[in-house]
Tab-separated table of C-alpha atoms in Angstrom:
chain	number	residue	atom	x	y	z
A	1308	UNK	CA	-25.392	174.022	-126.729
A	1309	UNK	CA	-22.159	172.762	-124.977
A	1310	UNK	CA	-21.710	169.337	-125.176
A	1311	UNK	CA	-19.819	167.329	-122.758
A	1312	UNK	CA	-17.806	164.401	-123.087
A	1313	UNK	CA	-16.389	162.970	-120.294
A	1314	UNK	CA	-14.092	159.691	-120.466
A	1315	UNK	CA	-12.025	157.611	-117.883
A	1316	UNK	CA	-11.060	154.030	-117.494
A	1317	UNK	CA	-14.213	152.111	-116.897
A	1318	UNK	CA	-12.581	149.806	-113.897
A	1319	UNK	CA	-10.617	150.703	-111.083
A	1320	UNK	CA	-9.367	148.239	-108.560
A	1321	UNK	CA	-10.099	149.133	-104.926
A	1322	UNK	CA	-7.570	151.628	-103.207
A	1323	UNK	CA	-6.770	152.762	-106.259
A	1324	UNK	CA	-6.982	156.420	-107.833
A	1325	UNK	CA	-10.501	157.451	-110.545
A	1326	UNK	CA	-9.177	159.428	-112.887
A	1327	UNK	CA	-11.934	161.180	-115.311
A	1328	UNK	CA	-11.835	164.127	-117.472
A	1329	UNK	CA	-14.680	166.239	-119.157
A	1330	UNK	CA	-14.057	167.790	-122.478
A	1331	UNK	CA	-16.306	171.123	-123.032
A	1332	UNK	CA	-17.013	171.438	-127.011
A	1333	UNK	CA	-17.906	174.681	-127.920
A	1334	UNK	CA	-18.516	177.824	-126.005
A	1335	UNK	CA	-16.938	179.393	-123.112
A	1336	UNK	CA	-15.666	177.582	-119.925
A	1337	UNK	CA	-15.976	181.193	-118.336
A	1338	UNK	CA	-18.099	182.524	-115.954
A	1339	UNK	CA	-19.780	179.159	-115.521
A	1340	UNK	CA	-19.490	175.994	-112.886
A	1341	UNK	CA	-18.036	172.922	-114.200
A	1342	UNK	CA	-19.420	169.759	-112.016
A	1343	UNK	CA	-18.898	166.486	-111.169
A	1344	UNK	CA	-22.272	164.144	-110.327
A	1345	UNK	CA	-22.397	160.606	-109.672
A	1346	UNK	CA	-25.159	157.878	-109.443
A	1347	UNK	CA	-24.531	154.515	-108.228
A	1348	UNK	CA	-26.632	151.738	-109.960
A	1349	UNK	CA	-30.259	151.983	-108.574
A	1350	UNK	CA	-29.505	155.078	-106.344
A	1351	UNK	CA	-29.995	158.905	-106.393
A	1352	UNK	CA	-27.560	161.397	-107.330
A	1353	UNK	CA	-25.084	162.640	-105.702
A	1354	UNK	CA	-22.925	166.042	-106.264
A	1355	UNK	CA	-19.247	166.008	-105.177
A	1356	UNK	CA	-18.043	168.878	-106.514
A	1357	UNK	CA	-17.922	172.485	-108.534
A	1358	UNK	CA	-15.220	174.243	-110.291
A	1359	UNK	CA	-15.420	177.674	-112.101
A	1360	UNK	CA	-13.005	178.797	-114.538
A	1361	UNK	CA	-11.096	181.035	-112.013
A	1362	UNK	CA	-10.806	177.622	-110.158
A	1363	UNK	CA	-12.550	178.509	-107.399
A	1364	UNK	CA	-14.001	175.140	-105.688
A	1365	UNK	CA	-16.587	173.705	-103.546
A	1366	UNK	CA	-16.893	170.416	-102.765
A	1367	UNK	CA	-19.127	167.454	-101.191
A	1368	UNK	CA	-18.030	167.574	-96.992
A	1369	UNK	CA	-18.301	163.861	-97.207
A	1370	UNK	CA	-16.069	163.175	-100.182
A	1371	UNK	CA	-13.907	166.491	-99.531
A	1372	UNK	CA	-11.225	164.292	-98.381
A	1373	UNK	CA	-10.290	161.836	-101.641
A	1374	UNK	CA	-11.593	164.723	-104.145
A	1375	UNK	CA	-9.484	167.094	-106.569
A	1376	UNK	CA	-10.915	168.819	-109.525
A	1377	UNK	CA	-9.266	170.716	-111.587
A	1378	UNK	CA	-9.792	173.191	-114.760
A	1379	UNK	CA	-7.981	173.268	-118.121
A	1380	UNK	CA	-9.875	176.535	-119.580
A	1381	UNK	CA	-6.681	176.351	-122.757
A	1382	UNK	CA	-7.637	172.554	-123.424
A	1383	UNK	CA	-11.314	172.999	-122.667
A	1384	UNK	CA	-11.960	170.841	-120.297
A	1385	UNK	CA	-12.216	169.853	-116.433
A	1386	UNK	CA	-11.057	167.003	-114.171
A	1387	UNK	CA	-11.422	165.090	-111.749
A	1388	UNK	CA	-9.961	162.413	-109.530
A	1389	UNK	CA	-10.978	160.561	-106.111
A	1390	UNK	CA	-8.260	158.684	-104.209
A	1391	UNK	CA	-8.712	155.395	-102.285
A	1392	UNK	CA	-12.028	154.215	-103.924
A	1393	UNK	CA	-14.078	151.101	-102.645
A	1394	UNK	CA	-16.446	149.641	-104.259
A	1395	UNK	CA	-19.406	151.940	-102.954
A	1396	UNK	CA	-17.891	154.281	-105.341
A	1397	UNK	CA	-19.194	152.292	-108.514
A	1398	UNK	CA	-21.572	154.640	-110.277
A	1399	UNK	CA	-22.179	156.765	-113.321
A	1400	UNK	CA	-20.047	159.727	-112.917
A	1401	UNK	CA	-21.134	162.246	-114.866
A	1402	UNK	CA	-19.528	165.965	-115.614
A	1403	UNK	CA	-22.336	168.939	-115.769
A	1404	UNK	CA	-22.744	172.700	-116.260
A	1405	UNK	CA	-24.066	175.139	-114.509
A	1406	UNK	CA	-24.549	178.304	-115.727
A	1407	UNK	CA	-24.913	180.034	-112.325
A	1408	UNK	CA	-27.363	182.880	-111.530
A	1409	UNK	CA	-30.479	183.202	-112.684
A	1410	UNK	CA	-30.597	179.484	-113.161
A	1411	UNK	CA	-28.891	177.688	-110.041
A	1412	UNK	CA	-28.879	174.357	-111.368
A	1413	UNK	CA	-27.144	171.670	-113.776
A	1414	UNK	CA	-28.706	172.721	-117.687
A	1415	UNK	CA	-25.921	170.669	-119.562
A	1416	UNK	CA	-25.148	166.728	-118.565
A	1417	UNK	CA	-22.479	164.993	-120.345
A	1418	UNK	CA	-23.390	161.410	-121.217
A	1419	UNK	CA	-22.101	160.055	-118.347
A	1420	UNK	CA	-19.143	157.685	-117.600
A	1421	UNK	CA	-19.762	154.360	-115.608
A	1422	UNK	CA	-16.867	153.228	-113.221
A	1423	UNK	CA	-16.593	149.735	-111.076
A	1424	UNK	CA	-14.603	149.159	-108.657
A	1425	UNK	CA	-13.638	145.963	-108.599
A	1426	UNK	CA	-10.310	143.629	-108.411
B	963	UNK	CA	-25.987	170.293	-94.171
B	964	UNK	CA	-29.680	170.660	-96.113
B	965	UNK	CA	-31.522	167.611	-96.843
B	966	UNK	CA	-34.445	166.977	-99.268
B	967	UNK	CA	-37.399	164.738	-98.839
B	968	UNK	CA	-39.154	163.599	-101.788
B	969	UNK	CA	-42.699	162.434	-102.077
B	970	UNK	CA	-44.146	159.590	-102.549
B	971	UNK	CA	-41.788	157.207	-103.958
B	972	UNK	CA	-44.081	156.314	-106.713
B	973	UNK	CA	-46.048	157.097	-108.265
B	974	UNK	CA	-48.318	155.329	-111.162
B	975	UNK	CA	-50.820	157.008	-112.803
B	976	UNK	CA	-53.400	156.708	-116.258
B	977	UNK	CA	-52.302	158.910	-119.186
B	978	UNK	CA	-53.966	162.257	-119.141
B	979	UNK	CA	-54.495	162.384	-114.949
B	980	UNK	CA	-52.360	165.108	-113.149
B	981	UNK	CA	-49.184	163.828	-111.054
B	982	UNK	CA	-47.974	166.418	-108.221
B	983	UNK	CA	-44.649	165.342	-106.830
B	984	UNK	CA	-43.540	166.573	-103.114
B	985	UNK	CA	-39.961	168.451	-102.371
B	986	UNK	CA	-39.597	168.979	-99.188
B	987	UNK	CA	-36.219	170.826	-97.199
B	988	UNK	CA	-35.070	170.187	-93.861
B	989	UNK	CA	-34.434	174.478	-94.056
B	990	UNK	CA	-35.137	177.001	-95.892
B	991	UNK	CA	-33.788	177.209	-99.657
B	992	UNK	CA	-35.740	180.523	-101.283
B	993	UNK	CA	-36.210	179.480	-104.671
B	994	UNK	CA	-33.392	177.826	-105.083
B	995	UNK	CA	-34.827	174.338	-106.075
B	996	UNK	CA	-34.857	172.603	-109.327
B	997	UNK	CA	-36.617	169.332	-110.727
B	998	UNK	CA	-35.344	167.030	-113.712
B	999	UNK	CA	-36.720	163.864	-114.856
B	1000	UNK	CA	-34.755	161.251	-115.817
B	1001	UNK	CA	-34.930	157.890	-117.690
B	1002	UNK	CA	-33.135	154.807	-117.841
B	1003	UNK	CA	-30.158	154.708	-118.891
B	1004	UNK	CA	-30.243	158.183	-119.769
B	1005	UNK	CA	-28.665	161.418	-117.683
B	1006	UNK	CA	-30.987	163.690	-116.315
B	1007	UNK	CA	-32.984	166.243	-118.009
B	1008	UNK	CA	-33.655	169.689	-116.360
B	1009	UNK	CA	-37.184	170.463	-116.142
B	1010	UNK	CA	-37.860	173.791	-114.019
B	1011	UNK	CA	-35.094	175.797	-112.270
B	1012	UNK	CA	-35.621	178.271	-109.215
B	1013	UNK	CA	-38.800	176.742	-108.422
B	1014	UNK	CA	-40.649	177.547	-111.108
B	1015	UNK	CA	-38.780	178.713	-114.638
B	1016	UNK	CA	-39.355	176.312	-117.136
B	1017	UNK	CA	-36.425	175.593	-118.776
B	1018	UNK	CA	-36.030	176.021	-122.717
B	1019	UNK	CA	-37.771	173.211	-124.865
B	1020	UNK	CA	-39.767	171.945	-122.076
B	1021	UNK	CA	-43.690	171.602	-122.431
B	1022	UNK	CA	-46.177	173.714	-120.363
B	1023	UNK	CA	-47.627	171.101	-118.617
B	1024	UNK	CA	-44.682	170.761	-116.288
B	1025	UNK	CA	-45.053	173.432	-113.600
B	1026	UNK	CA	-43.310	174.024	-110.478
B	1027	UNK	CA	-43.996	175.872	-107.357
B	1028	UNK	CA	-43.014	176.725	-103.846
B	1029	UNK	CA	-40.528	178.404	-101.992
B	1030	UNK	CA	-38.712	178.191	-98.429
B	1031	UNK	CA	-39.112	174.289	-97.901
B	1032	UNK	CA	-41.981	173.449	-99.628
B	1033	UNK	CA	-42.351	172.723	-103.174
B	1034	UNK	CA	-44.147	171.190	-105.738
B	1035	UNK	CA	-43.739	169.509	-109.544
B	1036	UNK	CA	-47.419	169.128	-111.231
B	1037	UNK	CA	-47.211	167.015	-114.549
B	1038	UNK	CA	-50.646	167.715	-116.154
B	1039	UNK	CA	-52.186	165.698	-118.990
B	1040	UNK	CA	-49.675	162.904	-118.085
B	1041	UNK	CA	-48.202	161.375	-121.327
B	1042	UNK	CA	-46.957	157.724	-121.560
B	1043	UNK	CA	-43.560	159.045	-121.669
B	1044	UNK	CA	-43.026	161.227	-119.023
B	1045	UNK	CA	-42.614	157.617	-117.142
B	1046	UNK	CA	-39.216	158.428	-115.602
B	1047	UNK	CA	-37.947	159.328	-111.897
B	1048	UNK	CA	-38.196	162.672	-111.124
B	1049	UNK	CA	-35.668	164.703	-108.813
B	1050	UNK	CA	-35.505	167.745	-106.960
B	1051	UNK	CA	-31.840	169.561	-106.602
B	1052	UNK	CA	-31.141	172.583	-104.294
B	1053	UNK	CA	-27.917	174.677	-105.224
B	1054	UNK	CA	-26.959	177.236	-102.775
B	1055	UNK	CA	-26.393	180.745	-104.338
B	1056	UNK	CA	-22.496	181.073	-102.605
B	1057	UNK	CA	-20.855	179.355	-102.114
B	1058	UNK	CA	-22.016	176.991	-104.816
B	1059	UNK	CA	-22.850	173.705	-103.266
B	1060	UNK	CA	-25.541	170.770	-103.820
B	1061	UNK	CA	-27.779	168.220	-102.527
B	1062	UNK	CA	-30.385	166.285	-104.368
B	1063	UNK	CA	-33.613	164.372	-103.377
B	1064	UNK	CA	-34.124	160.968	-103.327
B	1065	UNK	CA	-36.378	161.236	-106.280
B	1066	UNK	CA	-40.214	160.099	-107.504
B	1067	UNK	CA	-40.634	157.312	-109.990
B	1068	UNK	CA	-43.758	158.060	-112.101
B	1069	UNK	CA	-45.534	155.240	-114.042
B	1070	UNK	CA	-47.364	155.576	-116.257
B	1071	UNK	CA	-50.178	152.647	-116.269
C-alpha cells in the first residue's frame, strides 16, 4: 500500500488561490499517475487532473484554465493549486493513484481534504 | 468529450436479492471502465477495473461486464452493507484523462 495524505487550508475566500498538497508514503512515485479528484457536497466526482512522475500532465478542459499540478518525486509528494475559486468550488478534494496499464483507474484515494469557499 | 449515464438513480433492494447497476457511454470506451462504491463520508473504494477485473480484497459477488458503451455492475447476495453509491469511471488509455458517472445509490431495505 501507498498511503496518501493530502492537506491544505480548509477555507479559502472567493478569488482567492487553493493550495493543496498530497504526500505519497511509501513506494515509488514512478511510473504511476498522481491525481487530483473533487466532490462537492451531495454531488458526483469530478477529475481535474493527472500528473506522472516525468511531469507529464493532462487536465480537466473545463478547469484547464485555473489548474497547475505539480510533482515533487525528492519530497514525495504532488500538488496542486486552482486560481480564482468561487464558491462552486467547495468540495472534498481528494489526491489519488493510478497505477496505469493494466488497471486504468484510481486504486489508492487519500482521505480526502474538504475546502469552502467562503468570505 | 465522453459522457457517462448511470442507471437508475436508486436503487433499494432486500438483503440477499441481486442489484445490476447500468453504465452507459455517449462513445465507445473498450474496456476501459471502472466501478467503485462509496459511503458516506468515506472516499471511494475501487471495485472492478477494465470492465471486469476484480480488484484485490474485493468479494466475488461483485461482477462487472460490458464493453464499447455498455456495461454492467451485478451485486449478488446483496449484504446490508454494500448500501453505498456506486460509480462508474472511464480513463482513456493516452493521453490519460477522466470522466465519471453520476452514480447509483443502493439501499439496502
Amino acid at each position: 500500500q501507498v498511503p496518501l495524505q493530502g492537506s491544505g487550508p480548509g477555507l479559502v475566500k472567493p478569488s482567492e488561490t487553493l493550495s493543496l498538497t498530497c504526500i505519497v508514503s511509501g513506494g515509488s512515485m514512478n511510473s504511476v499517475y498522481w491525481s487530483w479528484i473533487r466532490q462537492p457536497p451531495g454531488k458526483e466526482l469530478q477529475w481535474i487532473a493527472y500528473i506522472d512522475n516525468r511531469g507529464s500532465i493532462t487536465y480537466n478542459p473545463s478547469l484547464k484554465s485555473r489548474v497547475t499540478i505539480s510533482v515533487d518525486t525528492s519530497k514525495n509528494q504532488f500538488s496542486l493549486t486552482l486560481s480564482s475559486v468561487t464558491a462552486a468550488d467547495t468540495a472534498v478534494y481528494y489526491c489519488a493513484r493510478d497505477p496505469g496499464a493494466p488497471v486504468h483507474a484510481v486504486d489508492i484515494w487519500g482521505q480526502g481534504t474538504m475546502v469552502t469557499v467562503s468570505s | 468529450e465522453i459522457v457517462l449515464t448511470q442507471s437508475p438513480v436508486t436503487l433499494s433492494l432486500s438483503p440477499g436479492e441481486r442489484a445490476t447497476l447500468s453504465c452507459r457511454a455517449s462513445q465507445s470506451v473498450s474496456s476501459y471502465l471502472a466501478w467503485y462504491q462509496q459511503k458516506p463520508g468515506q472516499a471511494p473504494r475501487i471495485l472492478i477495473f477494465d470492465a471486469s477485473n476484480r480488484a484485490t480484497g474485493i468479494p466475488a459477488r461483485f461482477s462487472g461486464s460490458g464493453s464499447g458503451t455498455d456495461f454492467t455492475l451485478t451485486i449478488s447476495g446483496l449484504e446490508p452493507q454494500d448500501s453505498a453509491v456506486y460509480y462508474c469511471q472511464h480513463r482513456s488509455n493516452w493521453p490519460p484523462v477522466s470522466t465519471f458517472g453520476p452514480g447509483t445509490k443502493v439501499d439496502i431495505k
